[in-house]
mmCIF file of C-alpha atoms in Angstrom:
data_model
loop_
_atom_site.group_PDB
_atom_site.id
_atom_site.type_symbol
_atom_site.label_atom_id
_atom_site.label_comp_id
_atom_site.label_asym_id
_atom_site.label_seq_id
_atom_site.Cartn_x
_atom_site.Cartn_y
_atom_site.Cartn_z
ATOM 1 C CA MET A 562 -14.443 18.557 2.751
ATOM 2 C CA MET A 563 -16.261 15.450 2.561
ATOM 3 C CA LYS A 564 -15.603 13.226 -0.496
ATOM 4 C CA GLN A 565 -19.164 12.463 -1.007
ATOM 5 C CA ASN A 566 -18.800 9.968 -3.945
ATOM 6 C CA ARG A 567 -16.335 7.825 -1.651
ATOM 7 C CA VAL A 568 -18.744 8.202 1.059
ATOM 8 C CA ASP A 569 -21.455 7.232 -0.861
ATOM 9 C CA ARG A 570 -19.653 4.124 -2.063
ATOM 10 C CA VAL A 571 -18.925 3.121 1.663
ATOM 11 C CA MET A 572 -22.444 3.496 2.601
ATOM 12 C CA ALA A 573 -23.594 1.084 -0.230
ATOM 13 C CA ALA A 574 -21.164 -1.325 0.829
ATOM 14 C CA LEU A 575 -22.577 -1.119 4.549
ATOM 15 C CA LYS A 576 -26.000 -1.403 3.452
ATOM 16 C CA ASP A 577 -25.009 -4.714 1.655
ATOM 17 C CA MET A 578 -23.727 -5.970 5.133
ATOM 18 C CA GLY A 579 -27.137 -4.807 6.595
ATOM 19 C CA LEU A 580 -25.881 -1.853 8.388
ATOM 20 C CA SER A 581 -26.893 1.628 8.445
ATOM 21 C CA GLN A 582 -24.077 3.013 10.731
ATOM 22 C CA MET A 583 -20.247 2.642 11.146
ATOM 23 C CA LEU A 584 -17.440 4.168 13.372
ATOM 24 C CA ILE A 585 -14.160 4.886 11.374
ATOM 25 C CA VAL A 586 -10.811 5.327 13.520
ATOM 26 C CA ASP A 587 -7.979 4.370 10.901
ATOM 27 C CA PRO A 588 -6.711 8.004 10.329
ATOM 28 C CA MET A 589 -5.784 7.058 6.520
ATOM 29 C CA SER A 590 -9.307 5.979 5.811
ATOM 30 C CA ILE A 591 -10.500 9.304 7.636
ATOM 31 C CA TYR A 592 -8.362 11.226 5.298
ATOM 32 C CA TYR A 593 -9.375 9.290 2.311
ATOM 33 C CA LEU A 594 -13.051 10.403 3.205
ATOM 34 C CA THR A 595 -12.630 13.817 4.179
ATOM 35 C CA GLY A 596 -9.067 14.922 2.739
ATOM 36 C CA VAL A 597 -7.965 15.663 6.402
ATOM 37 C CA TYR A 598 -5.342 13.845 8.023
ATOM 38 C CA VAL A 599 -4.774 13.754 11.755
ATOM 39 C CA ALA A 600 -2.250 11.724 13.727
ATOM 40 C CA PRO A 601 -4.107 11.099 17.088
ATOM 41 C CA PHE A 602 -1.425 8.992 18.762
ATOM 42 C CA GLU A 603 -3.111 7.697 21.986
ATOM 43 C CA ARG A 604 -6.265 9.861 21.565
ATOM 44 C CA PHE A 605 -9.573 8.952 20.385
ATOM 45 C CA TYR A 606 -10.060 9.860 16.661
ATOM 46 C CA GLY A 607 -13.369 9.062 14.746
ATOM 47 C CA LEU A 608 -15.688 9.420 11.891
ATOM 48 C CA TYR A 609 -19.104 8.350 12.155
ATOM 49 C CA LEU A 610 -21.090 7.595 9.254
ATOM 50 C CA ARG A 611 -24.829 6.902 9.183
ATOM 51 C CA GLU A 612 -27.303 6.349 6.159
ATOM 52 C CA ASP A 613 -29.074 9.536 6.957
ATOM 53 C CA GLY A 614 -26.150 11.726 5.948
ATOM 54 C CA LYS A 615 -25.938 13.230 9.584
ATOM 55 C CA HIS A 616 -22.126 12.153 9.852
ATOM 56 C CA VAL A 617 -20.169 13.158 12.773
ATOM 57 C CA TYR A 618 -16.361 13.942 13.213
ATOM 58 C CA PHE A 619 -15.100 13.380 16.699
ATOM 59 C CA LEU A 620 -11.805 15.580 17.615
ATOM 60 C CA ASN A 621 -9.674 16.267 20.523
ATOM 61 C CA ARG A 622 -9.078 20.004 21.059
ATOM 62 C CA LEU A 623 -5.359 19.377 20.386
ATOM 63 C CA PHE A 624 -6.084 18.304 16.818
ATOM 64 C CA HIS A 625 -6.033 20.785 14.060
ATOM 65 C CA VAL A 626 -8.273 20.530 11.084
ATOM 66 C CA PRO A 627 -10.160 22.976 8.532
ATOM 67 C CA GLU A 628 -12.818 25.224 9.994
ATOM 68 C CA ASP A 629 -15.381 23.754 7.412
ATOM 69 C CA VAL A 630 -15.225 19.976 6.697
ATOM 70 C CA GLY A 631 -18.799 19.853 5.473
ATOM 71 C CA ILE A 632 -20.224 17.674 8.646
ATOM 72 C CA GLU A 633 -20.521 18.311 12.226
ATOM 73 C CA LYS A 634 -17.673 18.060 14.541
ATOM 74 C CA VAL A 635 -17.854 17.281 18.236
ATOM 75 C CA TRP A 636 -14.922 18.295 20.032
ATOM 76 C CA TYR A 637 -13.569 16.931 23.540
ATOM 77 C CA SER A 638 -10.954 17.808 26.005
ATOM 78 C CA ASP A 639 -8.337 15.000 27.488
ATOM 79 C CA THR A 640 -10.478 15.174 30.678
ATOM 80 C CA ASP A 641 -13.873 14.425 28.714
ATOM 81 C CA PRO A 642 -15.201 11.016 28.580
ATOM 82 C CA ALA A 643 -14.618 10.381 24.874
ATOM 83 C CA ALA A 644 -16.782 7.121 24.993
ATOM 84 C CA GLU A 645 -19.675 8.758 26.357
ATOM 85 C CA LEU A 646 -19.690 11.320 23.686
ATOM 86 C CA VAL A 647 -19.658 9.106 21.018
ATOM 87 C CA ALA A 648 -22.124 6.829 22.394
ATOM 88 C CA GLU A 649 -24.782 9.822 22.675
ATOM 89 C CA ARG A 650 -24.456 10.090 18.993
ATOM 90 C CA LEU A 651 -25.236 6.600 17.992
ATOM 91 C CA ASP A 652 -28.244 4.740 17.121
ATOM 92 C CA HIS A 653 -28.627 2.368 19.941
ATOM 93 C CA ASN A 654 -31.198 0.445 18.225
ATOM 94 C CA SER A 655 -29.239 -0.569 15.094
ATOM 95 C CA PRO A 656 -25.914 -2.582 15.058
ATOM 96 C CA LEU A 657 -22.792 -0.458 14.678
ATOM 97 C CA GLY A 658 -20.058 -1.336 12.083
ATOM 98 C CA VAL A 659 -16.571 -0.731 13.830
ATOM 99 C CA ASP A 660 -13.345 -0.207 12.306
ATOM 100 C CA LYS A 661 -10.770 -3.092 12.821
ATOM 101 C CA ASP A 662 -8.461 -0.563 14.460
ATOM 102 C CA LEU A 663 -10.819 0.703 17.195
ATOM 103 C CA ARG A 664 -9.048 0.061 20.353
ATOM 104 C CA ALA A 665 -10.518 -2.244 23.299
ATOM 105 C CA ALA A 666 -10.026 1.024 25.293
ATOM 106 C CA PHE A 667 -12.781 2.628 23.398
ATOM 107 C CA LEU A 668 -14.833 -0.476 22.301
ATOM 108 C CA LEU A 669 -15.479 -2.106 25.409
ATOM 109 C CA PRO A 670 -16.882 1.084 26.956
ATOM 110 C CA LEU A 671 -19.437 1.512 23.920
ATOM 111 C CA MET A 672 -20.236 -2.181 24.298
ATOM 112 C CA GLU A 673 -20.740 -2.013 28.076
ATOM 113 C CA LYS A 674 -22.863 1.038 27.653
ATOM 114 C CA LYS A 675 -24.958 -0.780 24.870
ATOM 115 C CA ALA A 676 -24.426 2.043 22.699
ATOM 116 C CA ALA A 677 -25.750 -0.152 19.774
ATOM 117 C CA SER A 678 -27.782 -3.170 19.239
ATOM 118 C CA GLY A 679 -24.661 -5.236 18.249
ATOM 119 C CA PHE A 680 -21.038 -4.596 17.249
ATOM 120 C CA VAL A 681 -19.500 -5.752 13.639
ATOM 121 C CA ASN A 682 -16.255 -5.610 12.194
ATOM 122 C CA ALA A 683 -17.052 -3.526 9.138
ATOM 123 C CA SER A 684 -13.581 -2.629 7.795
ATOM 124 C CA ILE A 685 -14.228 -4.564 4.645
ATOM 125 C CA ALA A 686 -16.717 -1.836 3.631
ATOM 126 C CA ILE A 687 -14.201 0.863 3.417
ATOM 127 C CA ASP A 688 -11.158 -1.541 2.685
ATOM 128 C CA ARG A 689 -12.874 -2.676 -0.428
ATOM 129 C CA THR A 690 -13.916 0.970 -1.540
ATOM 130 C CA ARG A 691 -10.276 2.003 -1.001
ATOM 131 C CA GLY A 692 -9.230 -0.774 -3.065
ATOM 132 C CA VAL A 693 -11.003 0.496 -6.121
ATOM 133 C CA LYS A 694 -9.282 3.711 -7.199
ATOM 134 C CA ASP A 695 -11.388 6.706 -8.572
ATOM 135 C CA ALA A 696 -10.063 8.601 -11.351
ATOM 136 C CA GLU A 697 -8.406 11.088 -9.255
ATOM 137 C CA GLU A 698 -6.589 8.669 -7.328
ATOM 138 C CA GLN A 699 -5.485 6.827 -10.600
ATOM 139 C CA GLU A 700 -3.810 9.928 -11.831
ATOM 140 C CA LEU A 701 -2.047 10.477 -8.573
ATOM 141 C CA MET A 702 -0.866 6.995 -8.493
ATOM 142 C CA ARG A 703 0.426 7.405 -12.006
ATOM 143 C CA ALA A 704 2.385 10.317 -11.093
ATOM 144 C CA ALA A 705 4.074 8.882 -8.171
ATOM 145 C CA SER A 706 5.246 5.821 -10.461
ATOM 146 C CA ARG A 707 6.676 8.446 -12.991
ATOM 147 C CA ILE A 708 9.047 9.587 -10.356
ATOM 148 C CA ASN A 709 10.036 6.223 -9.186
ATOM 149 C CA ASP A 710 10.829 5.372 -12.885
ATOM 150 C CA GLN A 711 13.128 8.479 -12.960
ATOM 151 C CA ALA A 712 14.552 7.633 -9.782
ATOM 152 C CA MET A 713 15.438 3.962 -10.674
ATOM 153 C CA GLU A 714 17.735 5.409 -13.570
ATOM 154 C CA LYS A 715 19.549 7.605 -11.172
ATOM 155 C CA PHE A 716 19.729 4.973 -8.526
ATOM 156 C CA LYS A 717 21.641 2.492 -10.563
ATOM 157 C CA GLU A 718 24.266 5.282 -11.179
ATOM 158 C CA LEU A 719 24.851 5.062 -7.453
ATOM 159 C CA ILE A 720 26.610 1.807 -7.772
ATOM 160 C CA HIS A 721 30.411 1.638 -8.120
ATOM 161 C CA GLU A 722 33.104 -0.682 -6.906
ATOM 162 C CA GLY A 723 33.329 -0.620 -2.937
ATOM 163 C CA VAL A 724 30.078 1.207 -2.311
ATOM 164 C CA THR A 725 27.837 -0.379 0.353
ATOM 165 C CA GLU A 726 24.250 -0.767 0.451
ATOM 166 C CA LYS A 727 23.937 1.746 3.406
ATOM 167 C CA GLU A 728 25.913 4.300 1.410
ATOM 168 C CA ALA A 729 23.699 3.934 -1.674
ATOM 169 C CA ALA A 730 20.214 4.057 0.182
ATOM 170 C CA ASP A 731 21.509 7.088 2.147
ATOM 171 C CA GLN A 732 21.586 9.034 -1.089
ATOM 172 C CA MET A 733 18.114 8.274 -2.338
ATOM 173 C CA LEU A 734 15.905 10.297 -0.437
ATOM 174 C CA LYS A 735 17.591 13.500 -2.016
ATOM 175 C CA ILE A 736 17.151 12.032 -5.282
ATOM 176 C CA TYR A 737 13.437 11.706 -4.804
ATOM 177 C CA GLN A 738 13.061 15.133 -3.473
ATOM 178 C CA ASP A 739 14.816 16.590 -6.410
ATOM 179 C CA LEU A 740 12.678 14.745 -8.646
ATOM 180 C CA GLY A 741 9.596 16.264 -6.994
ATOM 181 C CA ALA A 742 8.458 13.563 -4.558
ATOM 182 C CA ASP A 743 7.503 14.185 -0.995
ATOM 183 C CA GLY A 744 9.530 11.616 0.659
ATOM 184 C CA TYR A 745 9.584 7.814 1.033
ATOM 185 C CA SER A 746 6.509 5.547 0.976
ATOM 186 C CA PHE A 747 8.792 2.991 2.646
ATOM 187 C CA GLU A 748 12.223 2.882 3.682
ATOM 188 C CA PRO A 749 14.408 1.589 0.542
ATOM 189 C CA LEU A 750 15.154 -1.864 0.551
ATOM 190 C CA VAL A 751 18.919 -2.153 -1.219
ATOM 191 C CA ALA A 752 20.468 -5.684 -1.190
ATOM 192 C CA PHE A 753 23.670 -6.952 -2.836
ATOM 193 C CA GLY A 754 24.506 -10.400 -3.560
ATOM 194 C CA ALA A 755 23.393 -13.058 -1.155
ATOM 195 C CA ASN A 756 21.632 -10.494 0.947
ATOM 196 C CA ALA A 757 18.898 -10.190 -1.720
ATOM 197 C CA ALA A 758 18.042 -13.970 -0.696
ATOM 198 C CA ASP A 759 16.260 -12.135 2.009
ATOM 199 C CA PRO A 760 13.060 -10.246 0.691
ATOM 200 C CA HIS A 761 13.068 -7.852 3.344
ATOM 201 C CA HIS A 762 16.764 -7.252 3.917
ATOM 202 C CA MET A 763 17.454 -4.049 5.137
ATOM 203 C CA PRO A 764 20.689 -1.876 3.998
ATOM 204 C CA ASP A 765 23.905 -2.605 5.643
ATOM 205 C CA ASP A 766 27.558 -2.333 5.390
ATOM 206 C CA THR A 767 27.906 -4.866 2.611
ATOM 207 C CA ALA A 768 30.097 -3.595 -0.462
ATOM 208 C CA VAL A 769 29.157 -4.631 -3.754
ATOM 209 C CA LYS A 770 31.414 -6.995 -5.482
ATOM 210 C CA PRO A 771 31.637 -8.160 -9.273
ATOM 211 C CA GLY A 772 28.923 -10.778 -10.056
ATOM 212 C CA ASP A 773 26.768 -9.573 -7.361
ATOM 213 C CA CYS A 774 22.898 -8.872 -7.983
ATOM 214 C CA VAL A 775 21.927 -5.219 -6.974
ATOM 215 C CA LEU A 776 18.092 -5.271 -5.878
ATOM 216 C CA PHE A 777 16.417 -2.228 -5.295
ATOM 217 C CA ASP A 778 12.892 -2.255 -3.842
ATOM 218 C CA VAL A 779 11.954 1.453 -3.753
ATOM 219 C CA GLY A 780 9.257 3.843 -3.515
ATOM 220 C CA CYS A 781 8.180 7.527 -3.055
ATOM 221 C CA LEU A 782 5.220 9.283 -1.857
ATOM 222 C CA LYS A 783 3.675 12.138 -3.829
ATOM 223 C CA ASP A 784 0.546 14.257 -2.896
ATOM 224 C CA GLY A 785 -0.458 11.344 -0.600
ATOM 225 C CA TYR A 786 -0.086 8.599 -2.704
ATOM 226 C CA CYS A 787 2.578 5.777 -2.792
ATOM 227 C CA SER A 788 4.600 4.205 -5.543
ATOM 228 C CA ASP A 789 6.531 0.855 -5.500
ATOM 229 C CA MET A 790 8.826 -0.938 -7.793
ATOM 230 C CA THR A 791 11.368 -3.513 -7.788
ATOM 231 C CA ARG A 792 14.322 -3.908 -10.153
ATOM 232 C CA THR A 793 17.194 -6.316 -10.060
ATOM 233 C CA PHE A 794 20.569 -5.492 -11.732
ATOM 234 C CA TYR A 795 23.850 -7.381 -11.874
ATOM 235 C CA PHE A 796 27.201 -5.562 -11.255
ATOM 236 C CA LYS A 797 30.213 -5.769 -13.735
ATOM 237 C CA GLU A 798 28.944 -9.535 -14.771
ATOM 238 C CA VAL A 799 26.491 -12.183 -14.326
ATOM 239 C CA SER A 800 26.748 -15.901 -14.665
ATOM 240 C CA GLU A 801 24.346 -17.941 -16.686
ATOM 241 C CA GLY A 802 22.988 -19.551 -14.002
ATOM 242 C CA ARG A 803 21.907 -16.260 -12.431
ATOM 243 C CA ARG A 804 20.766 -14.934 -15.872
ATOM 244 C CA ARG A 805 18.337 -17.901 -15.880
ATOM 245 C CA ILE A 806 17.039 -17.177 -12.546
ATOM 246 C CA TYR A 807 16.493 -13.812 -13.652
ATOM 247 C CA GLU A 808 14.731 -14.561 -16.702
ATOM 248 C CA THR A 809 12.567 -16.936 -15.107
ATOM 249 C CA VAL A 810 11.402 -14.091 -12.566
ATOM 250 C CA ARG A 811 10.742 -11.712 -15.582
ATOM 251 C CA SER A 812 8.729 -14.180 -17.322
ATOM 252 C CA ALA A 813 6.655 -14.993 -14.223
ATOM 253 C CA ASN A 814 5.953 -11.014 -13.883
ATOM 254 C CA GLU A 815 5.157 -10.523 -17.391
ATOM 255 C CA ALA A 816 2.930 -13.802 -17.608
ATOM 256 C CA ALA A 817 0.956 -12.812 -14.601
ATOM 257 C CA ILE A 818 0.441 -9.140 -15.814
ATOM 258 C CA ALA A 819 -1.011 -10.570 -19.349
ATOM 259 C CA LYS A 820 -3.700 -12.322 -17.786
ATOM 260 C CA ILE A 821 -5.095 -9.229 -15.891
ATOM 261 C CA ARG A 822 -8.569 -8.282 -16.980
ATOM 262 C CA PRO A 823 -11.846 -7.767 -14.845
ATOM 263 C CA GLY A 824 -13.389 -10.874 -13.499
ATOM 264 C CA VAL A 825 -10.093 -12.911 -13.202
ATOM 265 C CA PRO A 826 -9.474 -14.362 -9.785
ATOM 266 C CA LEU A 827 -6.445 -12.745 -8.155
ATOM 267 C CA SER A 828 -5.379 -16.339 -7.144
ATOM 268 C CA GLU A 829 -5.139 -17.078 -10.646
ATOM 269 C CA LEU A 830 -2.533 -14.502 -11.388
ATOM 270 C CA ASP A 831 -0.496 -15.800 -8.117
ATOM 271 C CA GLY A 832 -0.791 -19.342 -9.682
ATOM 272 C CA THR A 833 0.339 -18.222 -13.056
ATOM 273 C CA ALA A 834 3.463 -16.750 -11.945
ATOM 274 C CA ARG A 835 4.047 -19.524 -9.243
ATOM 275 C CA ASN A 836 3.582 -22.280 -11.707
ATOM 276 C CA LEU A 837 6.174 -20.758 -14.182
ATOM 277 C CA ILE A 838 8.844 -20.616 -11.449
ATOM 278 C CA ALA A 839 7.865 -24.190 -10.226
ATOM 279 C CA LYS A 840 8.252 -25.501 -13.681
ATOM 280 C CA GLU A 841 11.803 -23.998 -13.999
ATOM 281 C CA GLY A 842 12.752 -25.897 -10.594
ATOM 282 C CA TYR A 843 12.526 -22.757 -8.191
ATOM 283 C CA GLY A 844 9.126 -23.299 -6.855
ATOM 284 C CA ASP A 845 10.562 -23.851 -3.160
ATOM 285 C CA TYR A 846 12.396 -20.318 -3.696
ATOM 286 C CA PHE A 847 9.356 -18.125 -4.414
ATOM 287 C CA THR A 848 8.460 -17.532 -0.832
ATOM 288 C CA HIS A 849 5.755 -14.952 -0.799
ATOM 289 C CA ARG A 850 2.534 -13.823 -2.224
ATOM 290 C CA LEU A 851 2.584 -12.379 -5.642
ATOM 291 C CA GLY A 852 1.574 -9.008 -4.796
ATOM 292 C CA HIS A 853 -0.439 -6.373 -2.487
ATOM 293 C CA PHE A 854 -2.863 -3.585 -2.914
ATOM 294 C CA ILE A 855 -1.381 -0.171 -2.625
ATOM 295 C CA GLY A 856 -2.670 3.703 -2.431
ATOM 296 C CA LEU A 857 -2.641 5.950 0.222
ATOM 297 C CA SER A 858 -0.840 3.272 2.158
ATOM 298 C CA GLU A 859 2.124 1.152 0.794
ATOM 299 C CA HIS A 860 0.535 -1.933 1.703
ATOM 300 C CA GLU A 861 -3.554 -1.673 1.741
ATOM 301 C CA TYR A 862 -5.981 -4.344 2.326
ATOM 302 C CA GLY A 863 -6.190 -7.061 -0.094
ATOM 303 C CA ASP A 864 -3.605 -9.214 -1.730
ATOM 304 C CA VAL A 865 -2.808 -11.329 -4.782
ATOM 305 C CA SER A 866 -2.266 -14.770 -3.398
ATOM 306 C CA SER A 867 -3.620 -18.198 -3.705
ATOM 307 C CA ALA A 868 -5.688 -17.503 -0.470
ATOM 308 C CA SER A 869 -7.366 -14.314 -2.221
ATOM 309 C CA ASP A 870 -11.082 -14.661 -3.192
ATOM 310 C CA TRP A 871 -11.222 -11.283 -4.887
ATOM 311 C CA LYS A 872 -11.605 -10.829 -8.798
ATOM 312 C CA ALA A 873 -10.099 -8.039 -10.631
ATOM 313 C CA GLU A 874 -12.092 -4.972 -10.857
ATOM 314 C CA PRO A 875 -11.556 -1.847 -12.936
ATOM 315 C CA GLY A 876 -9.787 0.740 -10.776
ATOM 316 C CA MET A 877 -7.806 -1.875 -8.588
ATOM 317 C CA ILE A 878 -4.116 -1.153 -8.292
ATOM 318 C CA PHE A 879 -1.758 -3.859 -7.025
ATOM 319 C CA SER A 880 1.626 -5.027 -7.460
ATOM 320 C CA ILE A 881 3.088 -8.009 -9.267
ATOM 321 C CA GLU A 882 6.101 -9.075 -7.907
ATOM 322 C CA PRO A 883 7.514 -12.476 -8.124
ATOM 323 C CA GLY A 884 10.842 -13.496 -6.809
ATOM 324 C CA ILE A 885 13.445 -16.254 -6.398
ATOM 325 C CA TYR A 886 15.567 -16.374 -3.287
ATOM 326 C CA LEU A 887 18.576 -18.745 -3.032
ATOM 327 C CA PRO A 888 20.120 -18.528 0.313
ATOM 328 C CA GLY A 889 23.759 -17.744 0.442
ATOM 329 C CA ASP A 890 23.649 -17.229 -3.453
ATOM 330 C CA THR A 891 21.510 -14.452 -4.853
ATOM 331 C CA GLY A 892 17.876 -13.295 -4.885
ATOM 332 C CA VAL A 893 15.649 -11.710 -7.911
ATOM 333 C CA ARG A 894 12.289 -9.854 -7.775
ATOM 334 C CA VAL A 895 10.929 -7.840 -10.447
ATOM 335 C CA GLU A 896 7.717 -5.804 -9.245
ATOM 336 C CA ASP A 897 5.434 -3.441 -10.962
ATOM 337 C CA LEU A 898 2.128 -1.736 -10.083
ATOM 338 C CA VAL A 899 -0.903 -2.241 -12.322
ATOM 339 C CA LEU A 900 -4.134 -0.901 -12.901
ATOM 340 C CA VAL A 901 -7.014 -2.932 -13.666
ATOM 341 C CA THR A 902 -8.890 -1.200 -16.718
ATOM 342 C CA GLU A 903 -12.163 -2.069 -18.462
ATOM 343 C CA ASP A 904 -10.296 -4.625 -20.893
ATOM 344 C CA GLY A 905 -6.955 -5.483 -19.216
ATOM 345 C CA CYS A 906 -4.631 -3.552 -17.203
ATOM 346 C CA GLU A 907 -2.114 -0.489 -17.259
ATOM 347 C CA VAL A 908 1.255 -0.993 -15.901
ATOM 348 C CA LEU A 909 2.436 2.018 -13.957
ATOM 349 C CA ASN A 910 5.919 1.555 -14.221
ATOM 350 C CA HIS A 911 7.909 1.774 -17.424
ATOM 351 C CA TYR A 912 11.438 1.273 -16.439
ATOM 352 C CA PRO A 913 12.487 -1.530 -18.613
ATOM 353 C CA LYS A 914 12.916 -5.302 -17.334
ATOM 354 C CA THR A 915 15.436 -6.373 -19.571
ATOM 355 C CA LEU A 916 18.544 -7.728 -17.333
ATOM 356 C CA GLU A 917 21.046 -4.793 -17.262
ATOM 357 C CA VAL A 918 24.807 -5.293 -15.824
ATOM 358 C CA ILE A 919 25.782 -1.957 -14.504
ATOM 359 C CA GLY A 920 29.190 -0.670 -13.384
#
C-alpha cells in the first residue's frame, strides 16, 4: 500500500520546486513509496505522482505486484508503446518532474510528444525525502546495525595464522544469516596489511602476517534496510607508528560525531575530521569524503564532504568514516552510522573502537 506520509513529503518538496507532477522510475524509490519492489531490467516501470492525488502505477504484465496497492494501475505488454501510455496520463500543460534515472529511450519520446510543458530533473525531491528517515525506518536501521555489531565480534574470530582475505570473506554470509540478516548490503571488504591502503580493496589470496592490520568494512541487509561499519584490528602485534595512525583515525571519527546536531553543516563535520588528521601530518593520506547517506541502499543520495551544502536534520542517517591510507604500508578506517536526533545524534554501531590486537 502507498506510504501516504512519504508521498505527502515528496509532493511538498515538488511544490517547493514549482512542480505539480513527477514520474519516478528508480525501483528503490518506488519501493520506498509503495512497499512494492520490482526489478524491471530493460522494461519501463514508473510511478506517476500528481498534486490532486490521482497517482498512477505503470506496470509491464510480466511484473508481479499485490492486487491492491492503493492507486490506479496501468498495465502494458512488451508490444505496447509504453511512452504513449504514459503520455496519455500526464498533464500536458504543466512541467513534469522526471527521475534522474529515466532513460533517454523513454524520456525522448515523451519530449517529442510534448507530453508536458517542460521537463525538470526533480530527483532531489525524493532524494531529500529519503534522506530523512521516519520512525519506522529508524528502527529498521537500528536492527540492521545491531546484527552488524554481533557479526563483527564473530568476524575477528576468523583471523588466524595463514588465513587469506578471501577465506575469511567467504565465511561472512553464513555468519550474517545465522544472526538473522537477509544477506549482504554490499560485498564485504577484507584487507590485510598494505592492501588496506586501498580503500576499496576486494578480498584476494593475501594471507595475514603478524603486524598486519586487519580491516573489515562490512554491512548486512535486514528487512530491506542496510547497515555499514568498518573496524580495523592488528594481528598479533602493532608498532607504535601504526598505533599512532589508528588513534588519529579514531579521534577524527569521535571528534566529528561529537559535533553532530541539527543545523550543523555537513561540510563542517568533514572539516573537523580532516583538520585533525592533517594536524597529525597525515592530511594527504585521507583520500575520500567523510561519509555517505544510507538506508534502503548502501549509498544513497547525499554525502558528508567539503562540497556538501546540506545541514544536519533530525532523521538523517549517514556514515562517519575517516581513514588514513599509507601506500605499501597500512590502512586504517573507523566507520560508524549516525542518526541525527533533536539535540545531537545517536550512534547506531556499538562495537568498541578501542584498538584491538587479535590472534
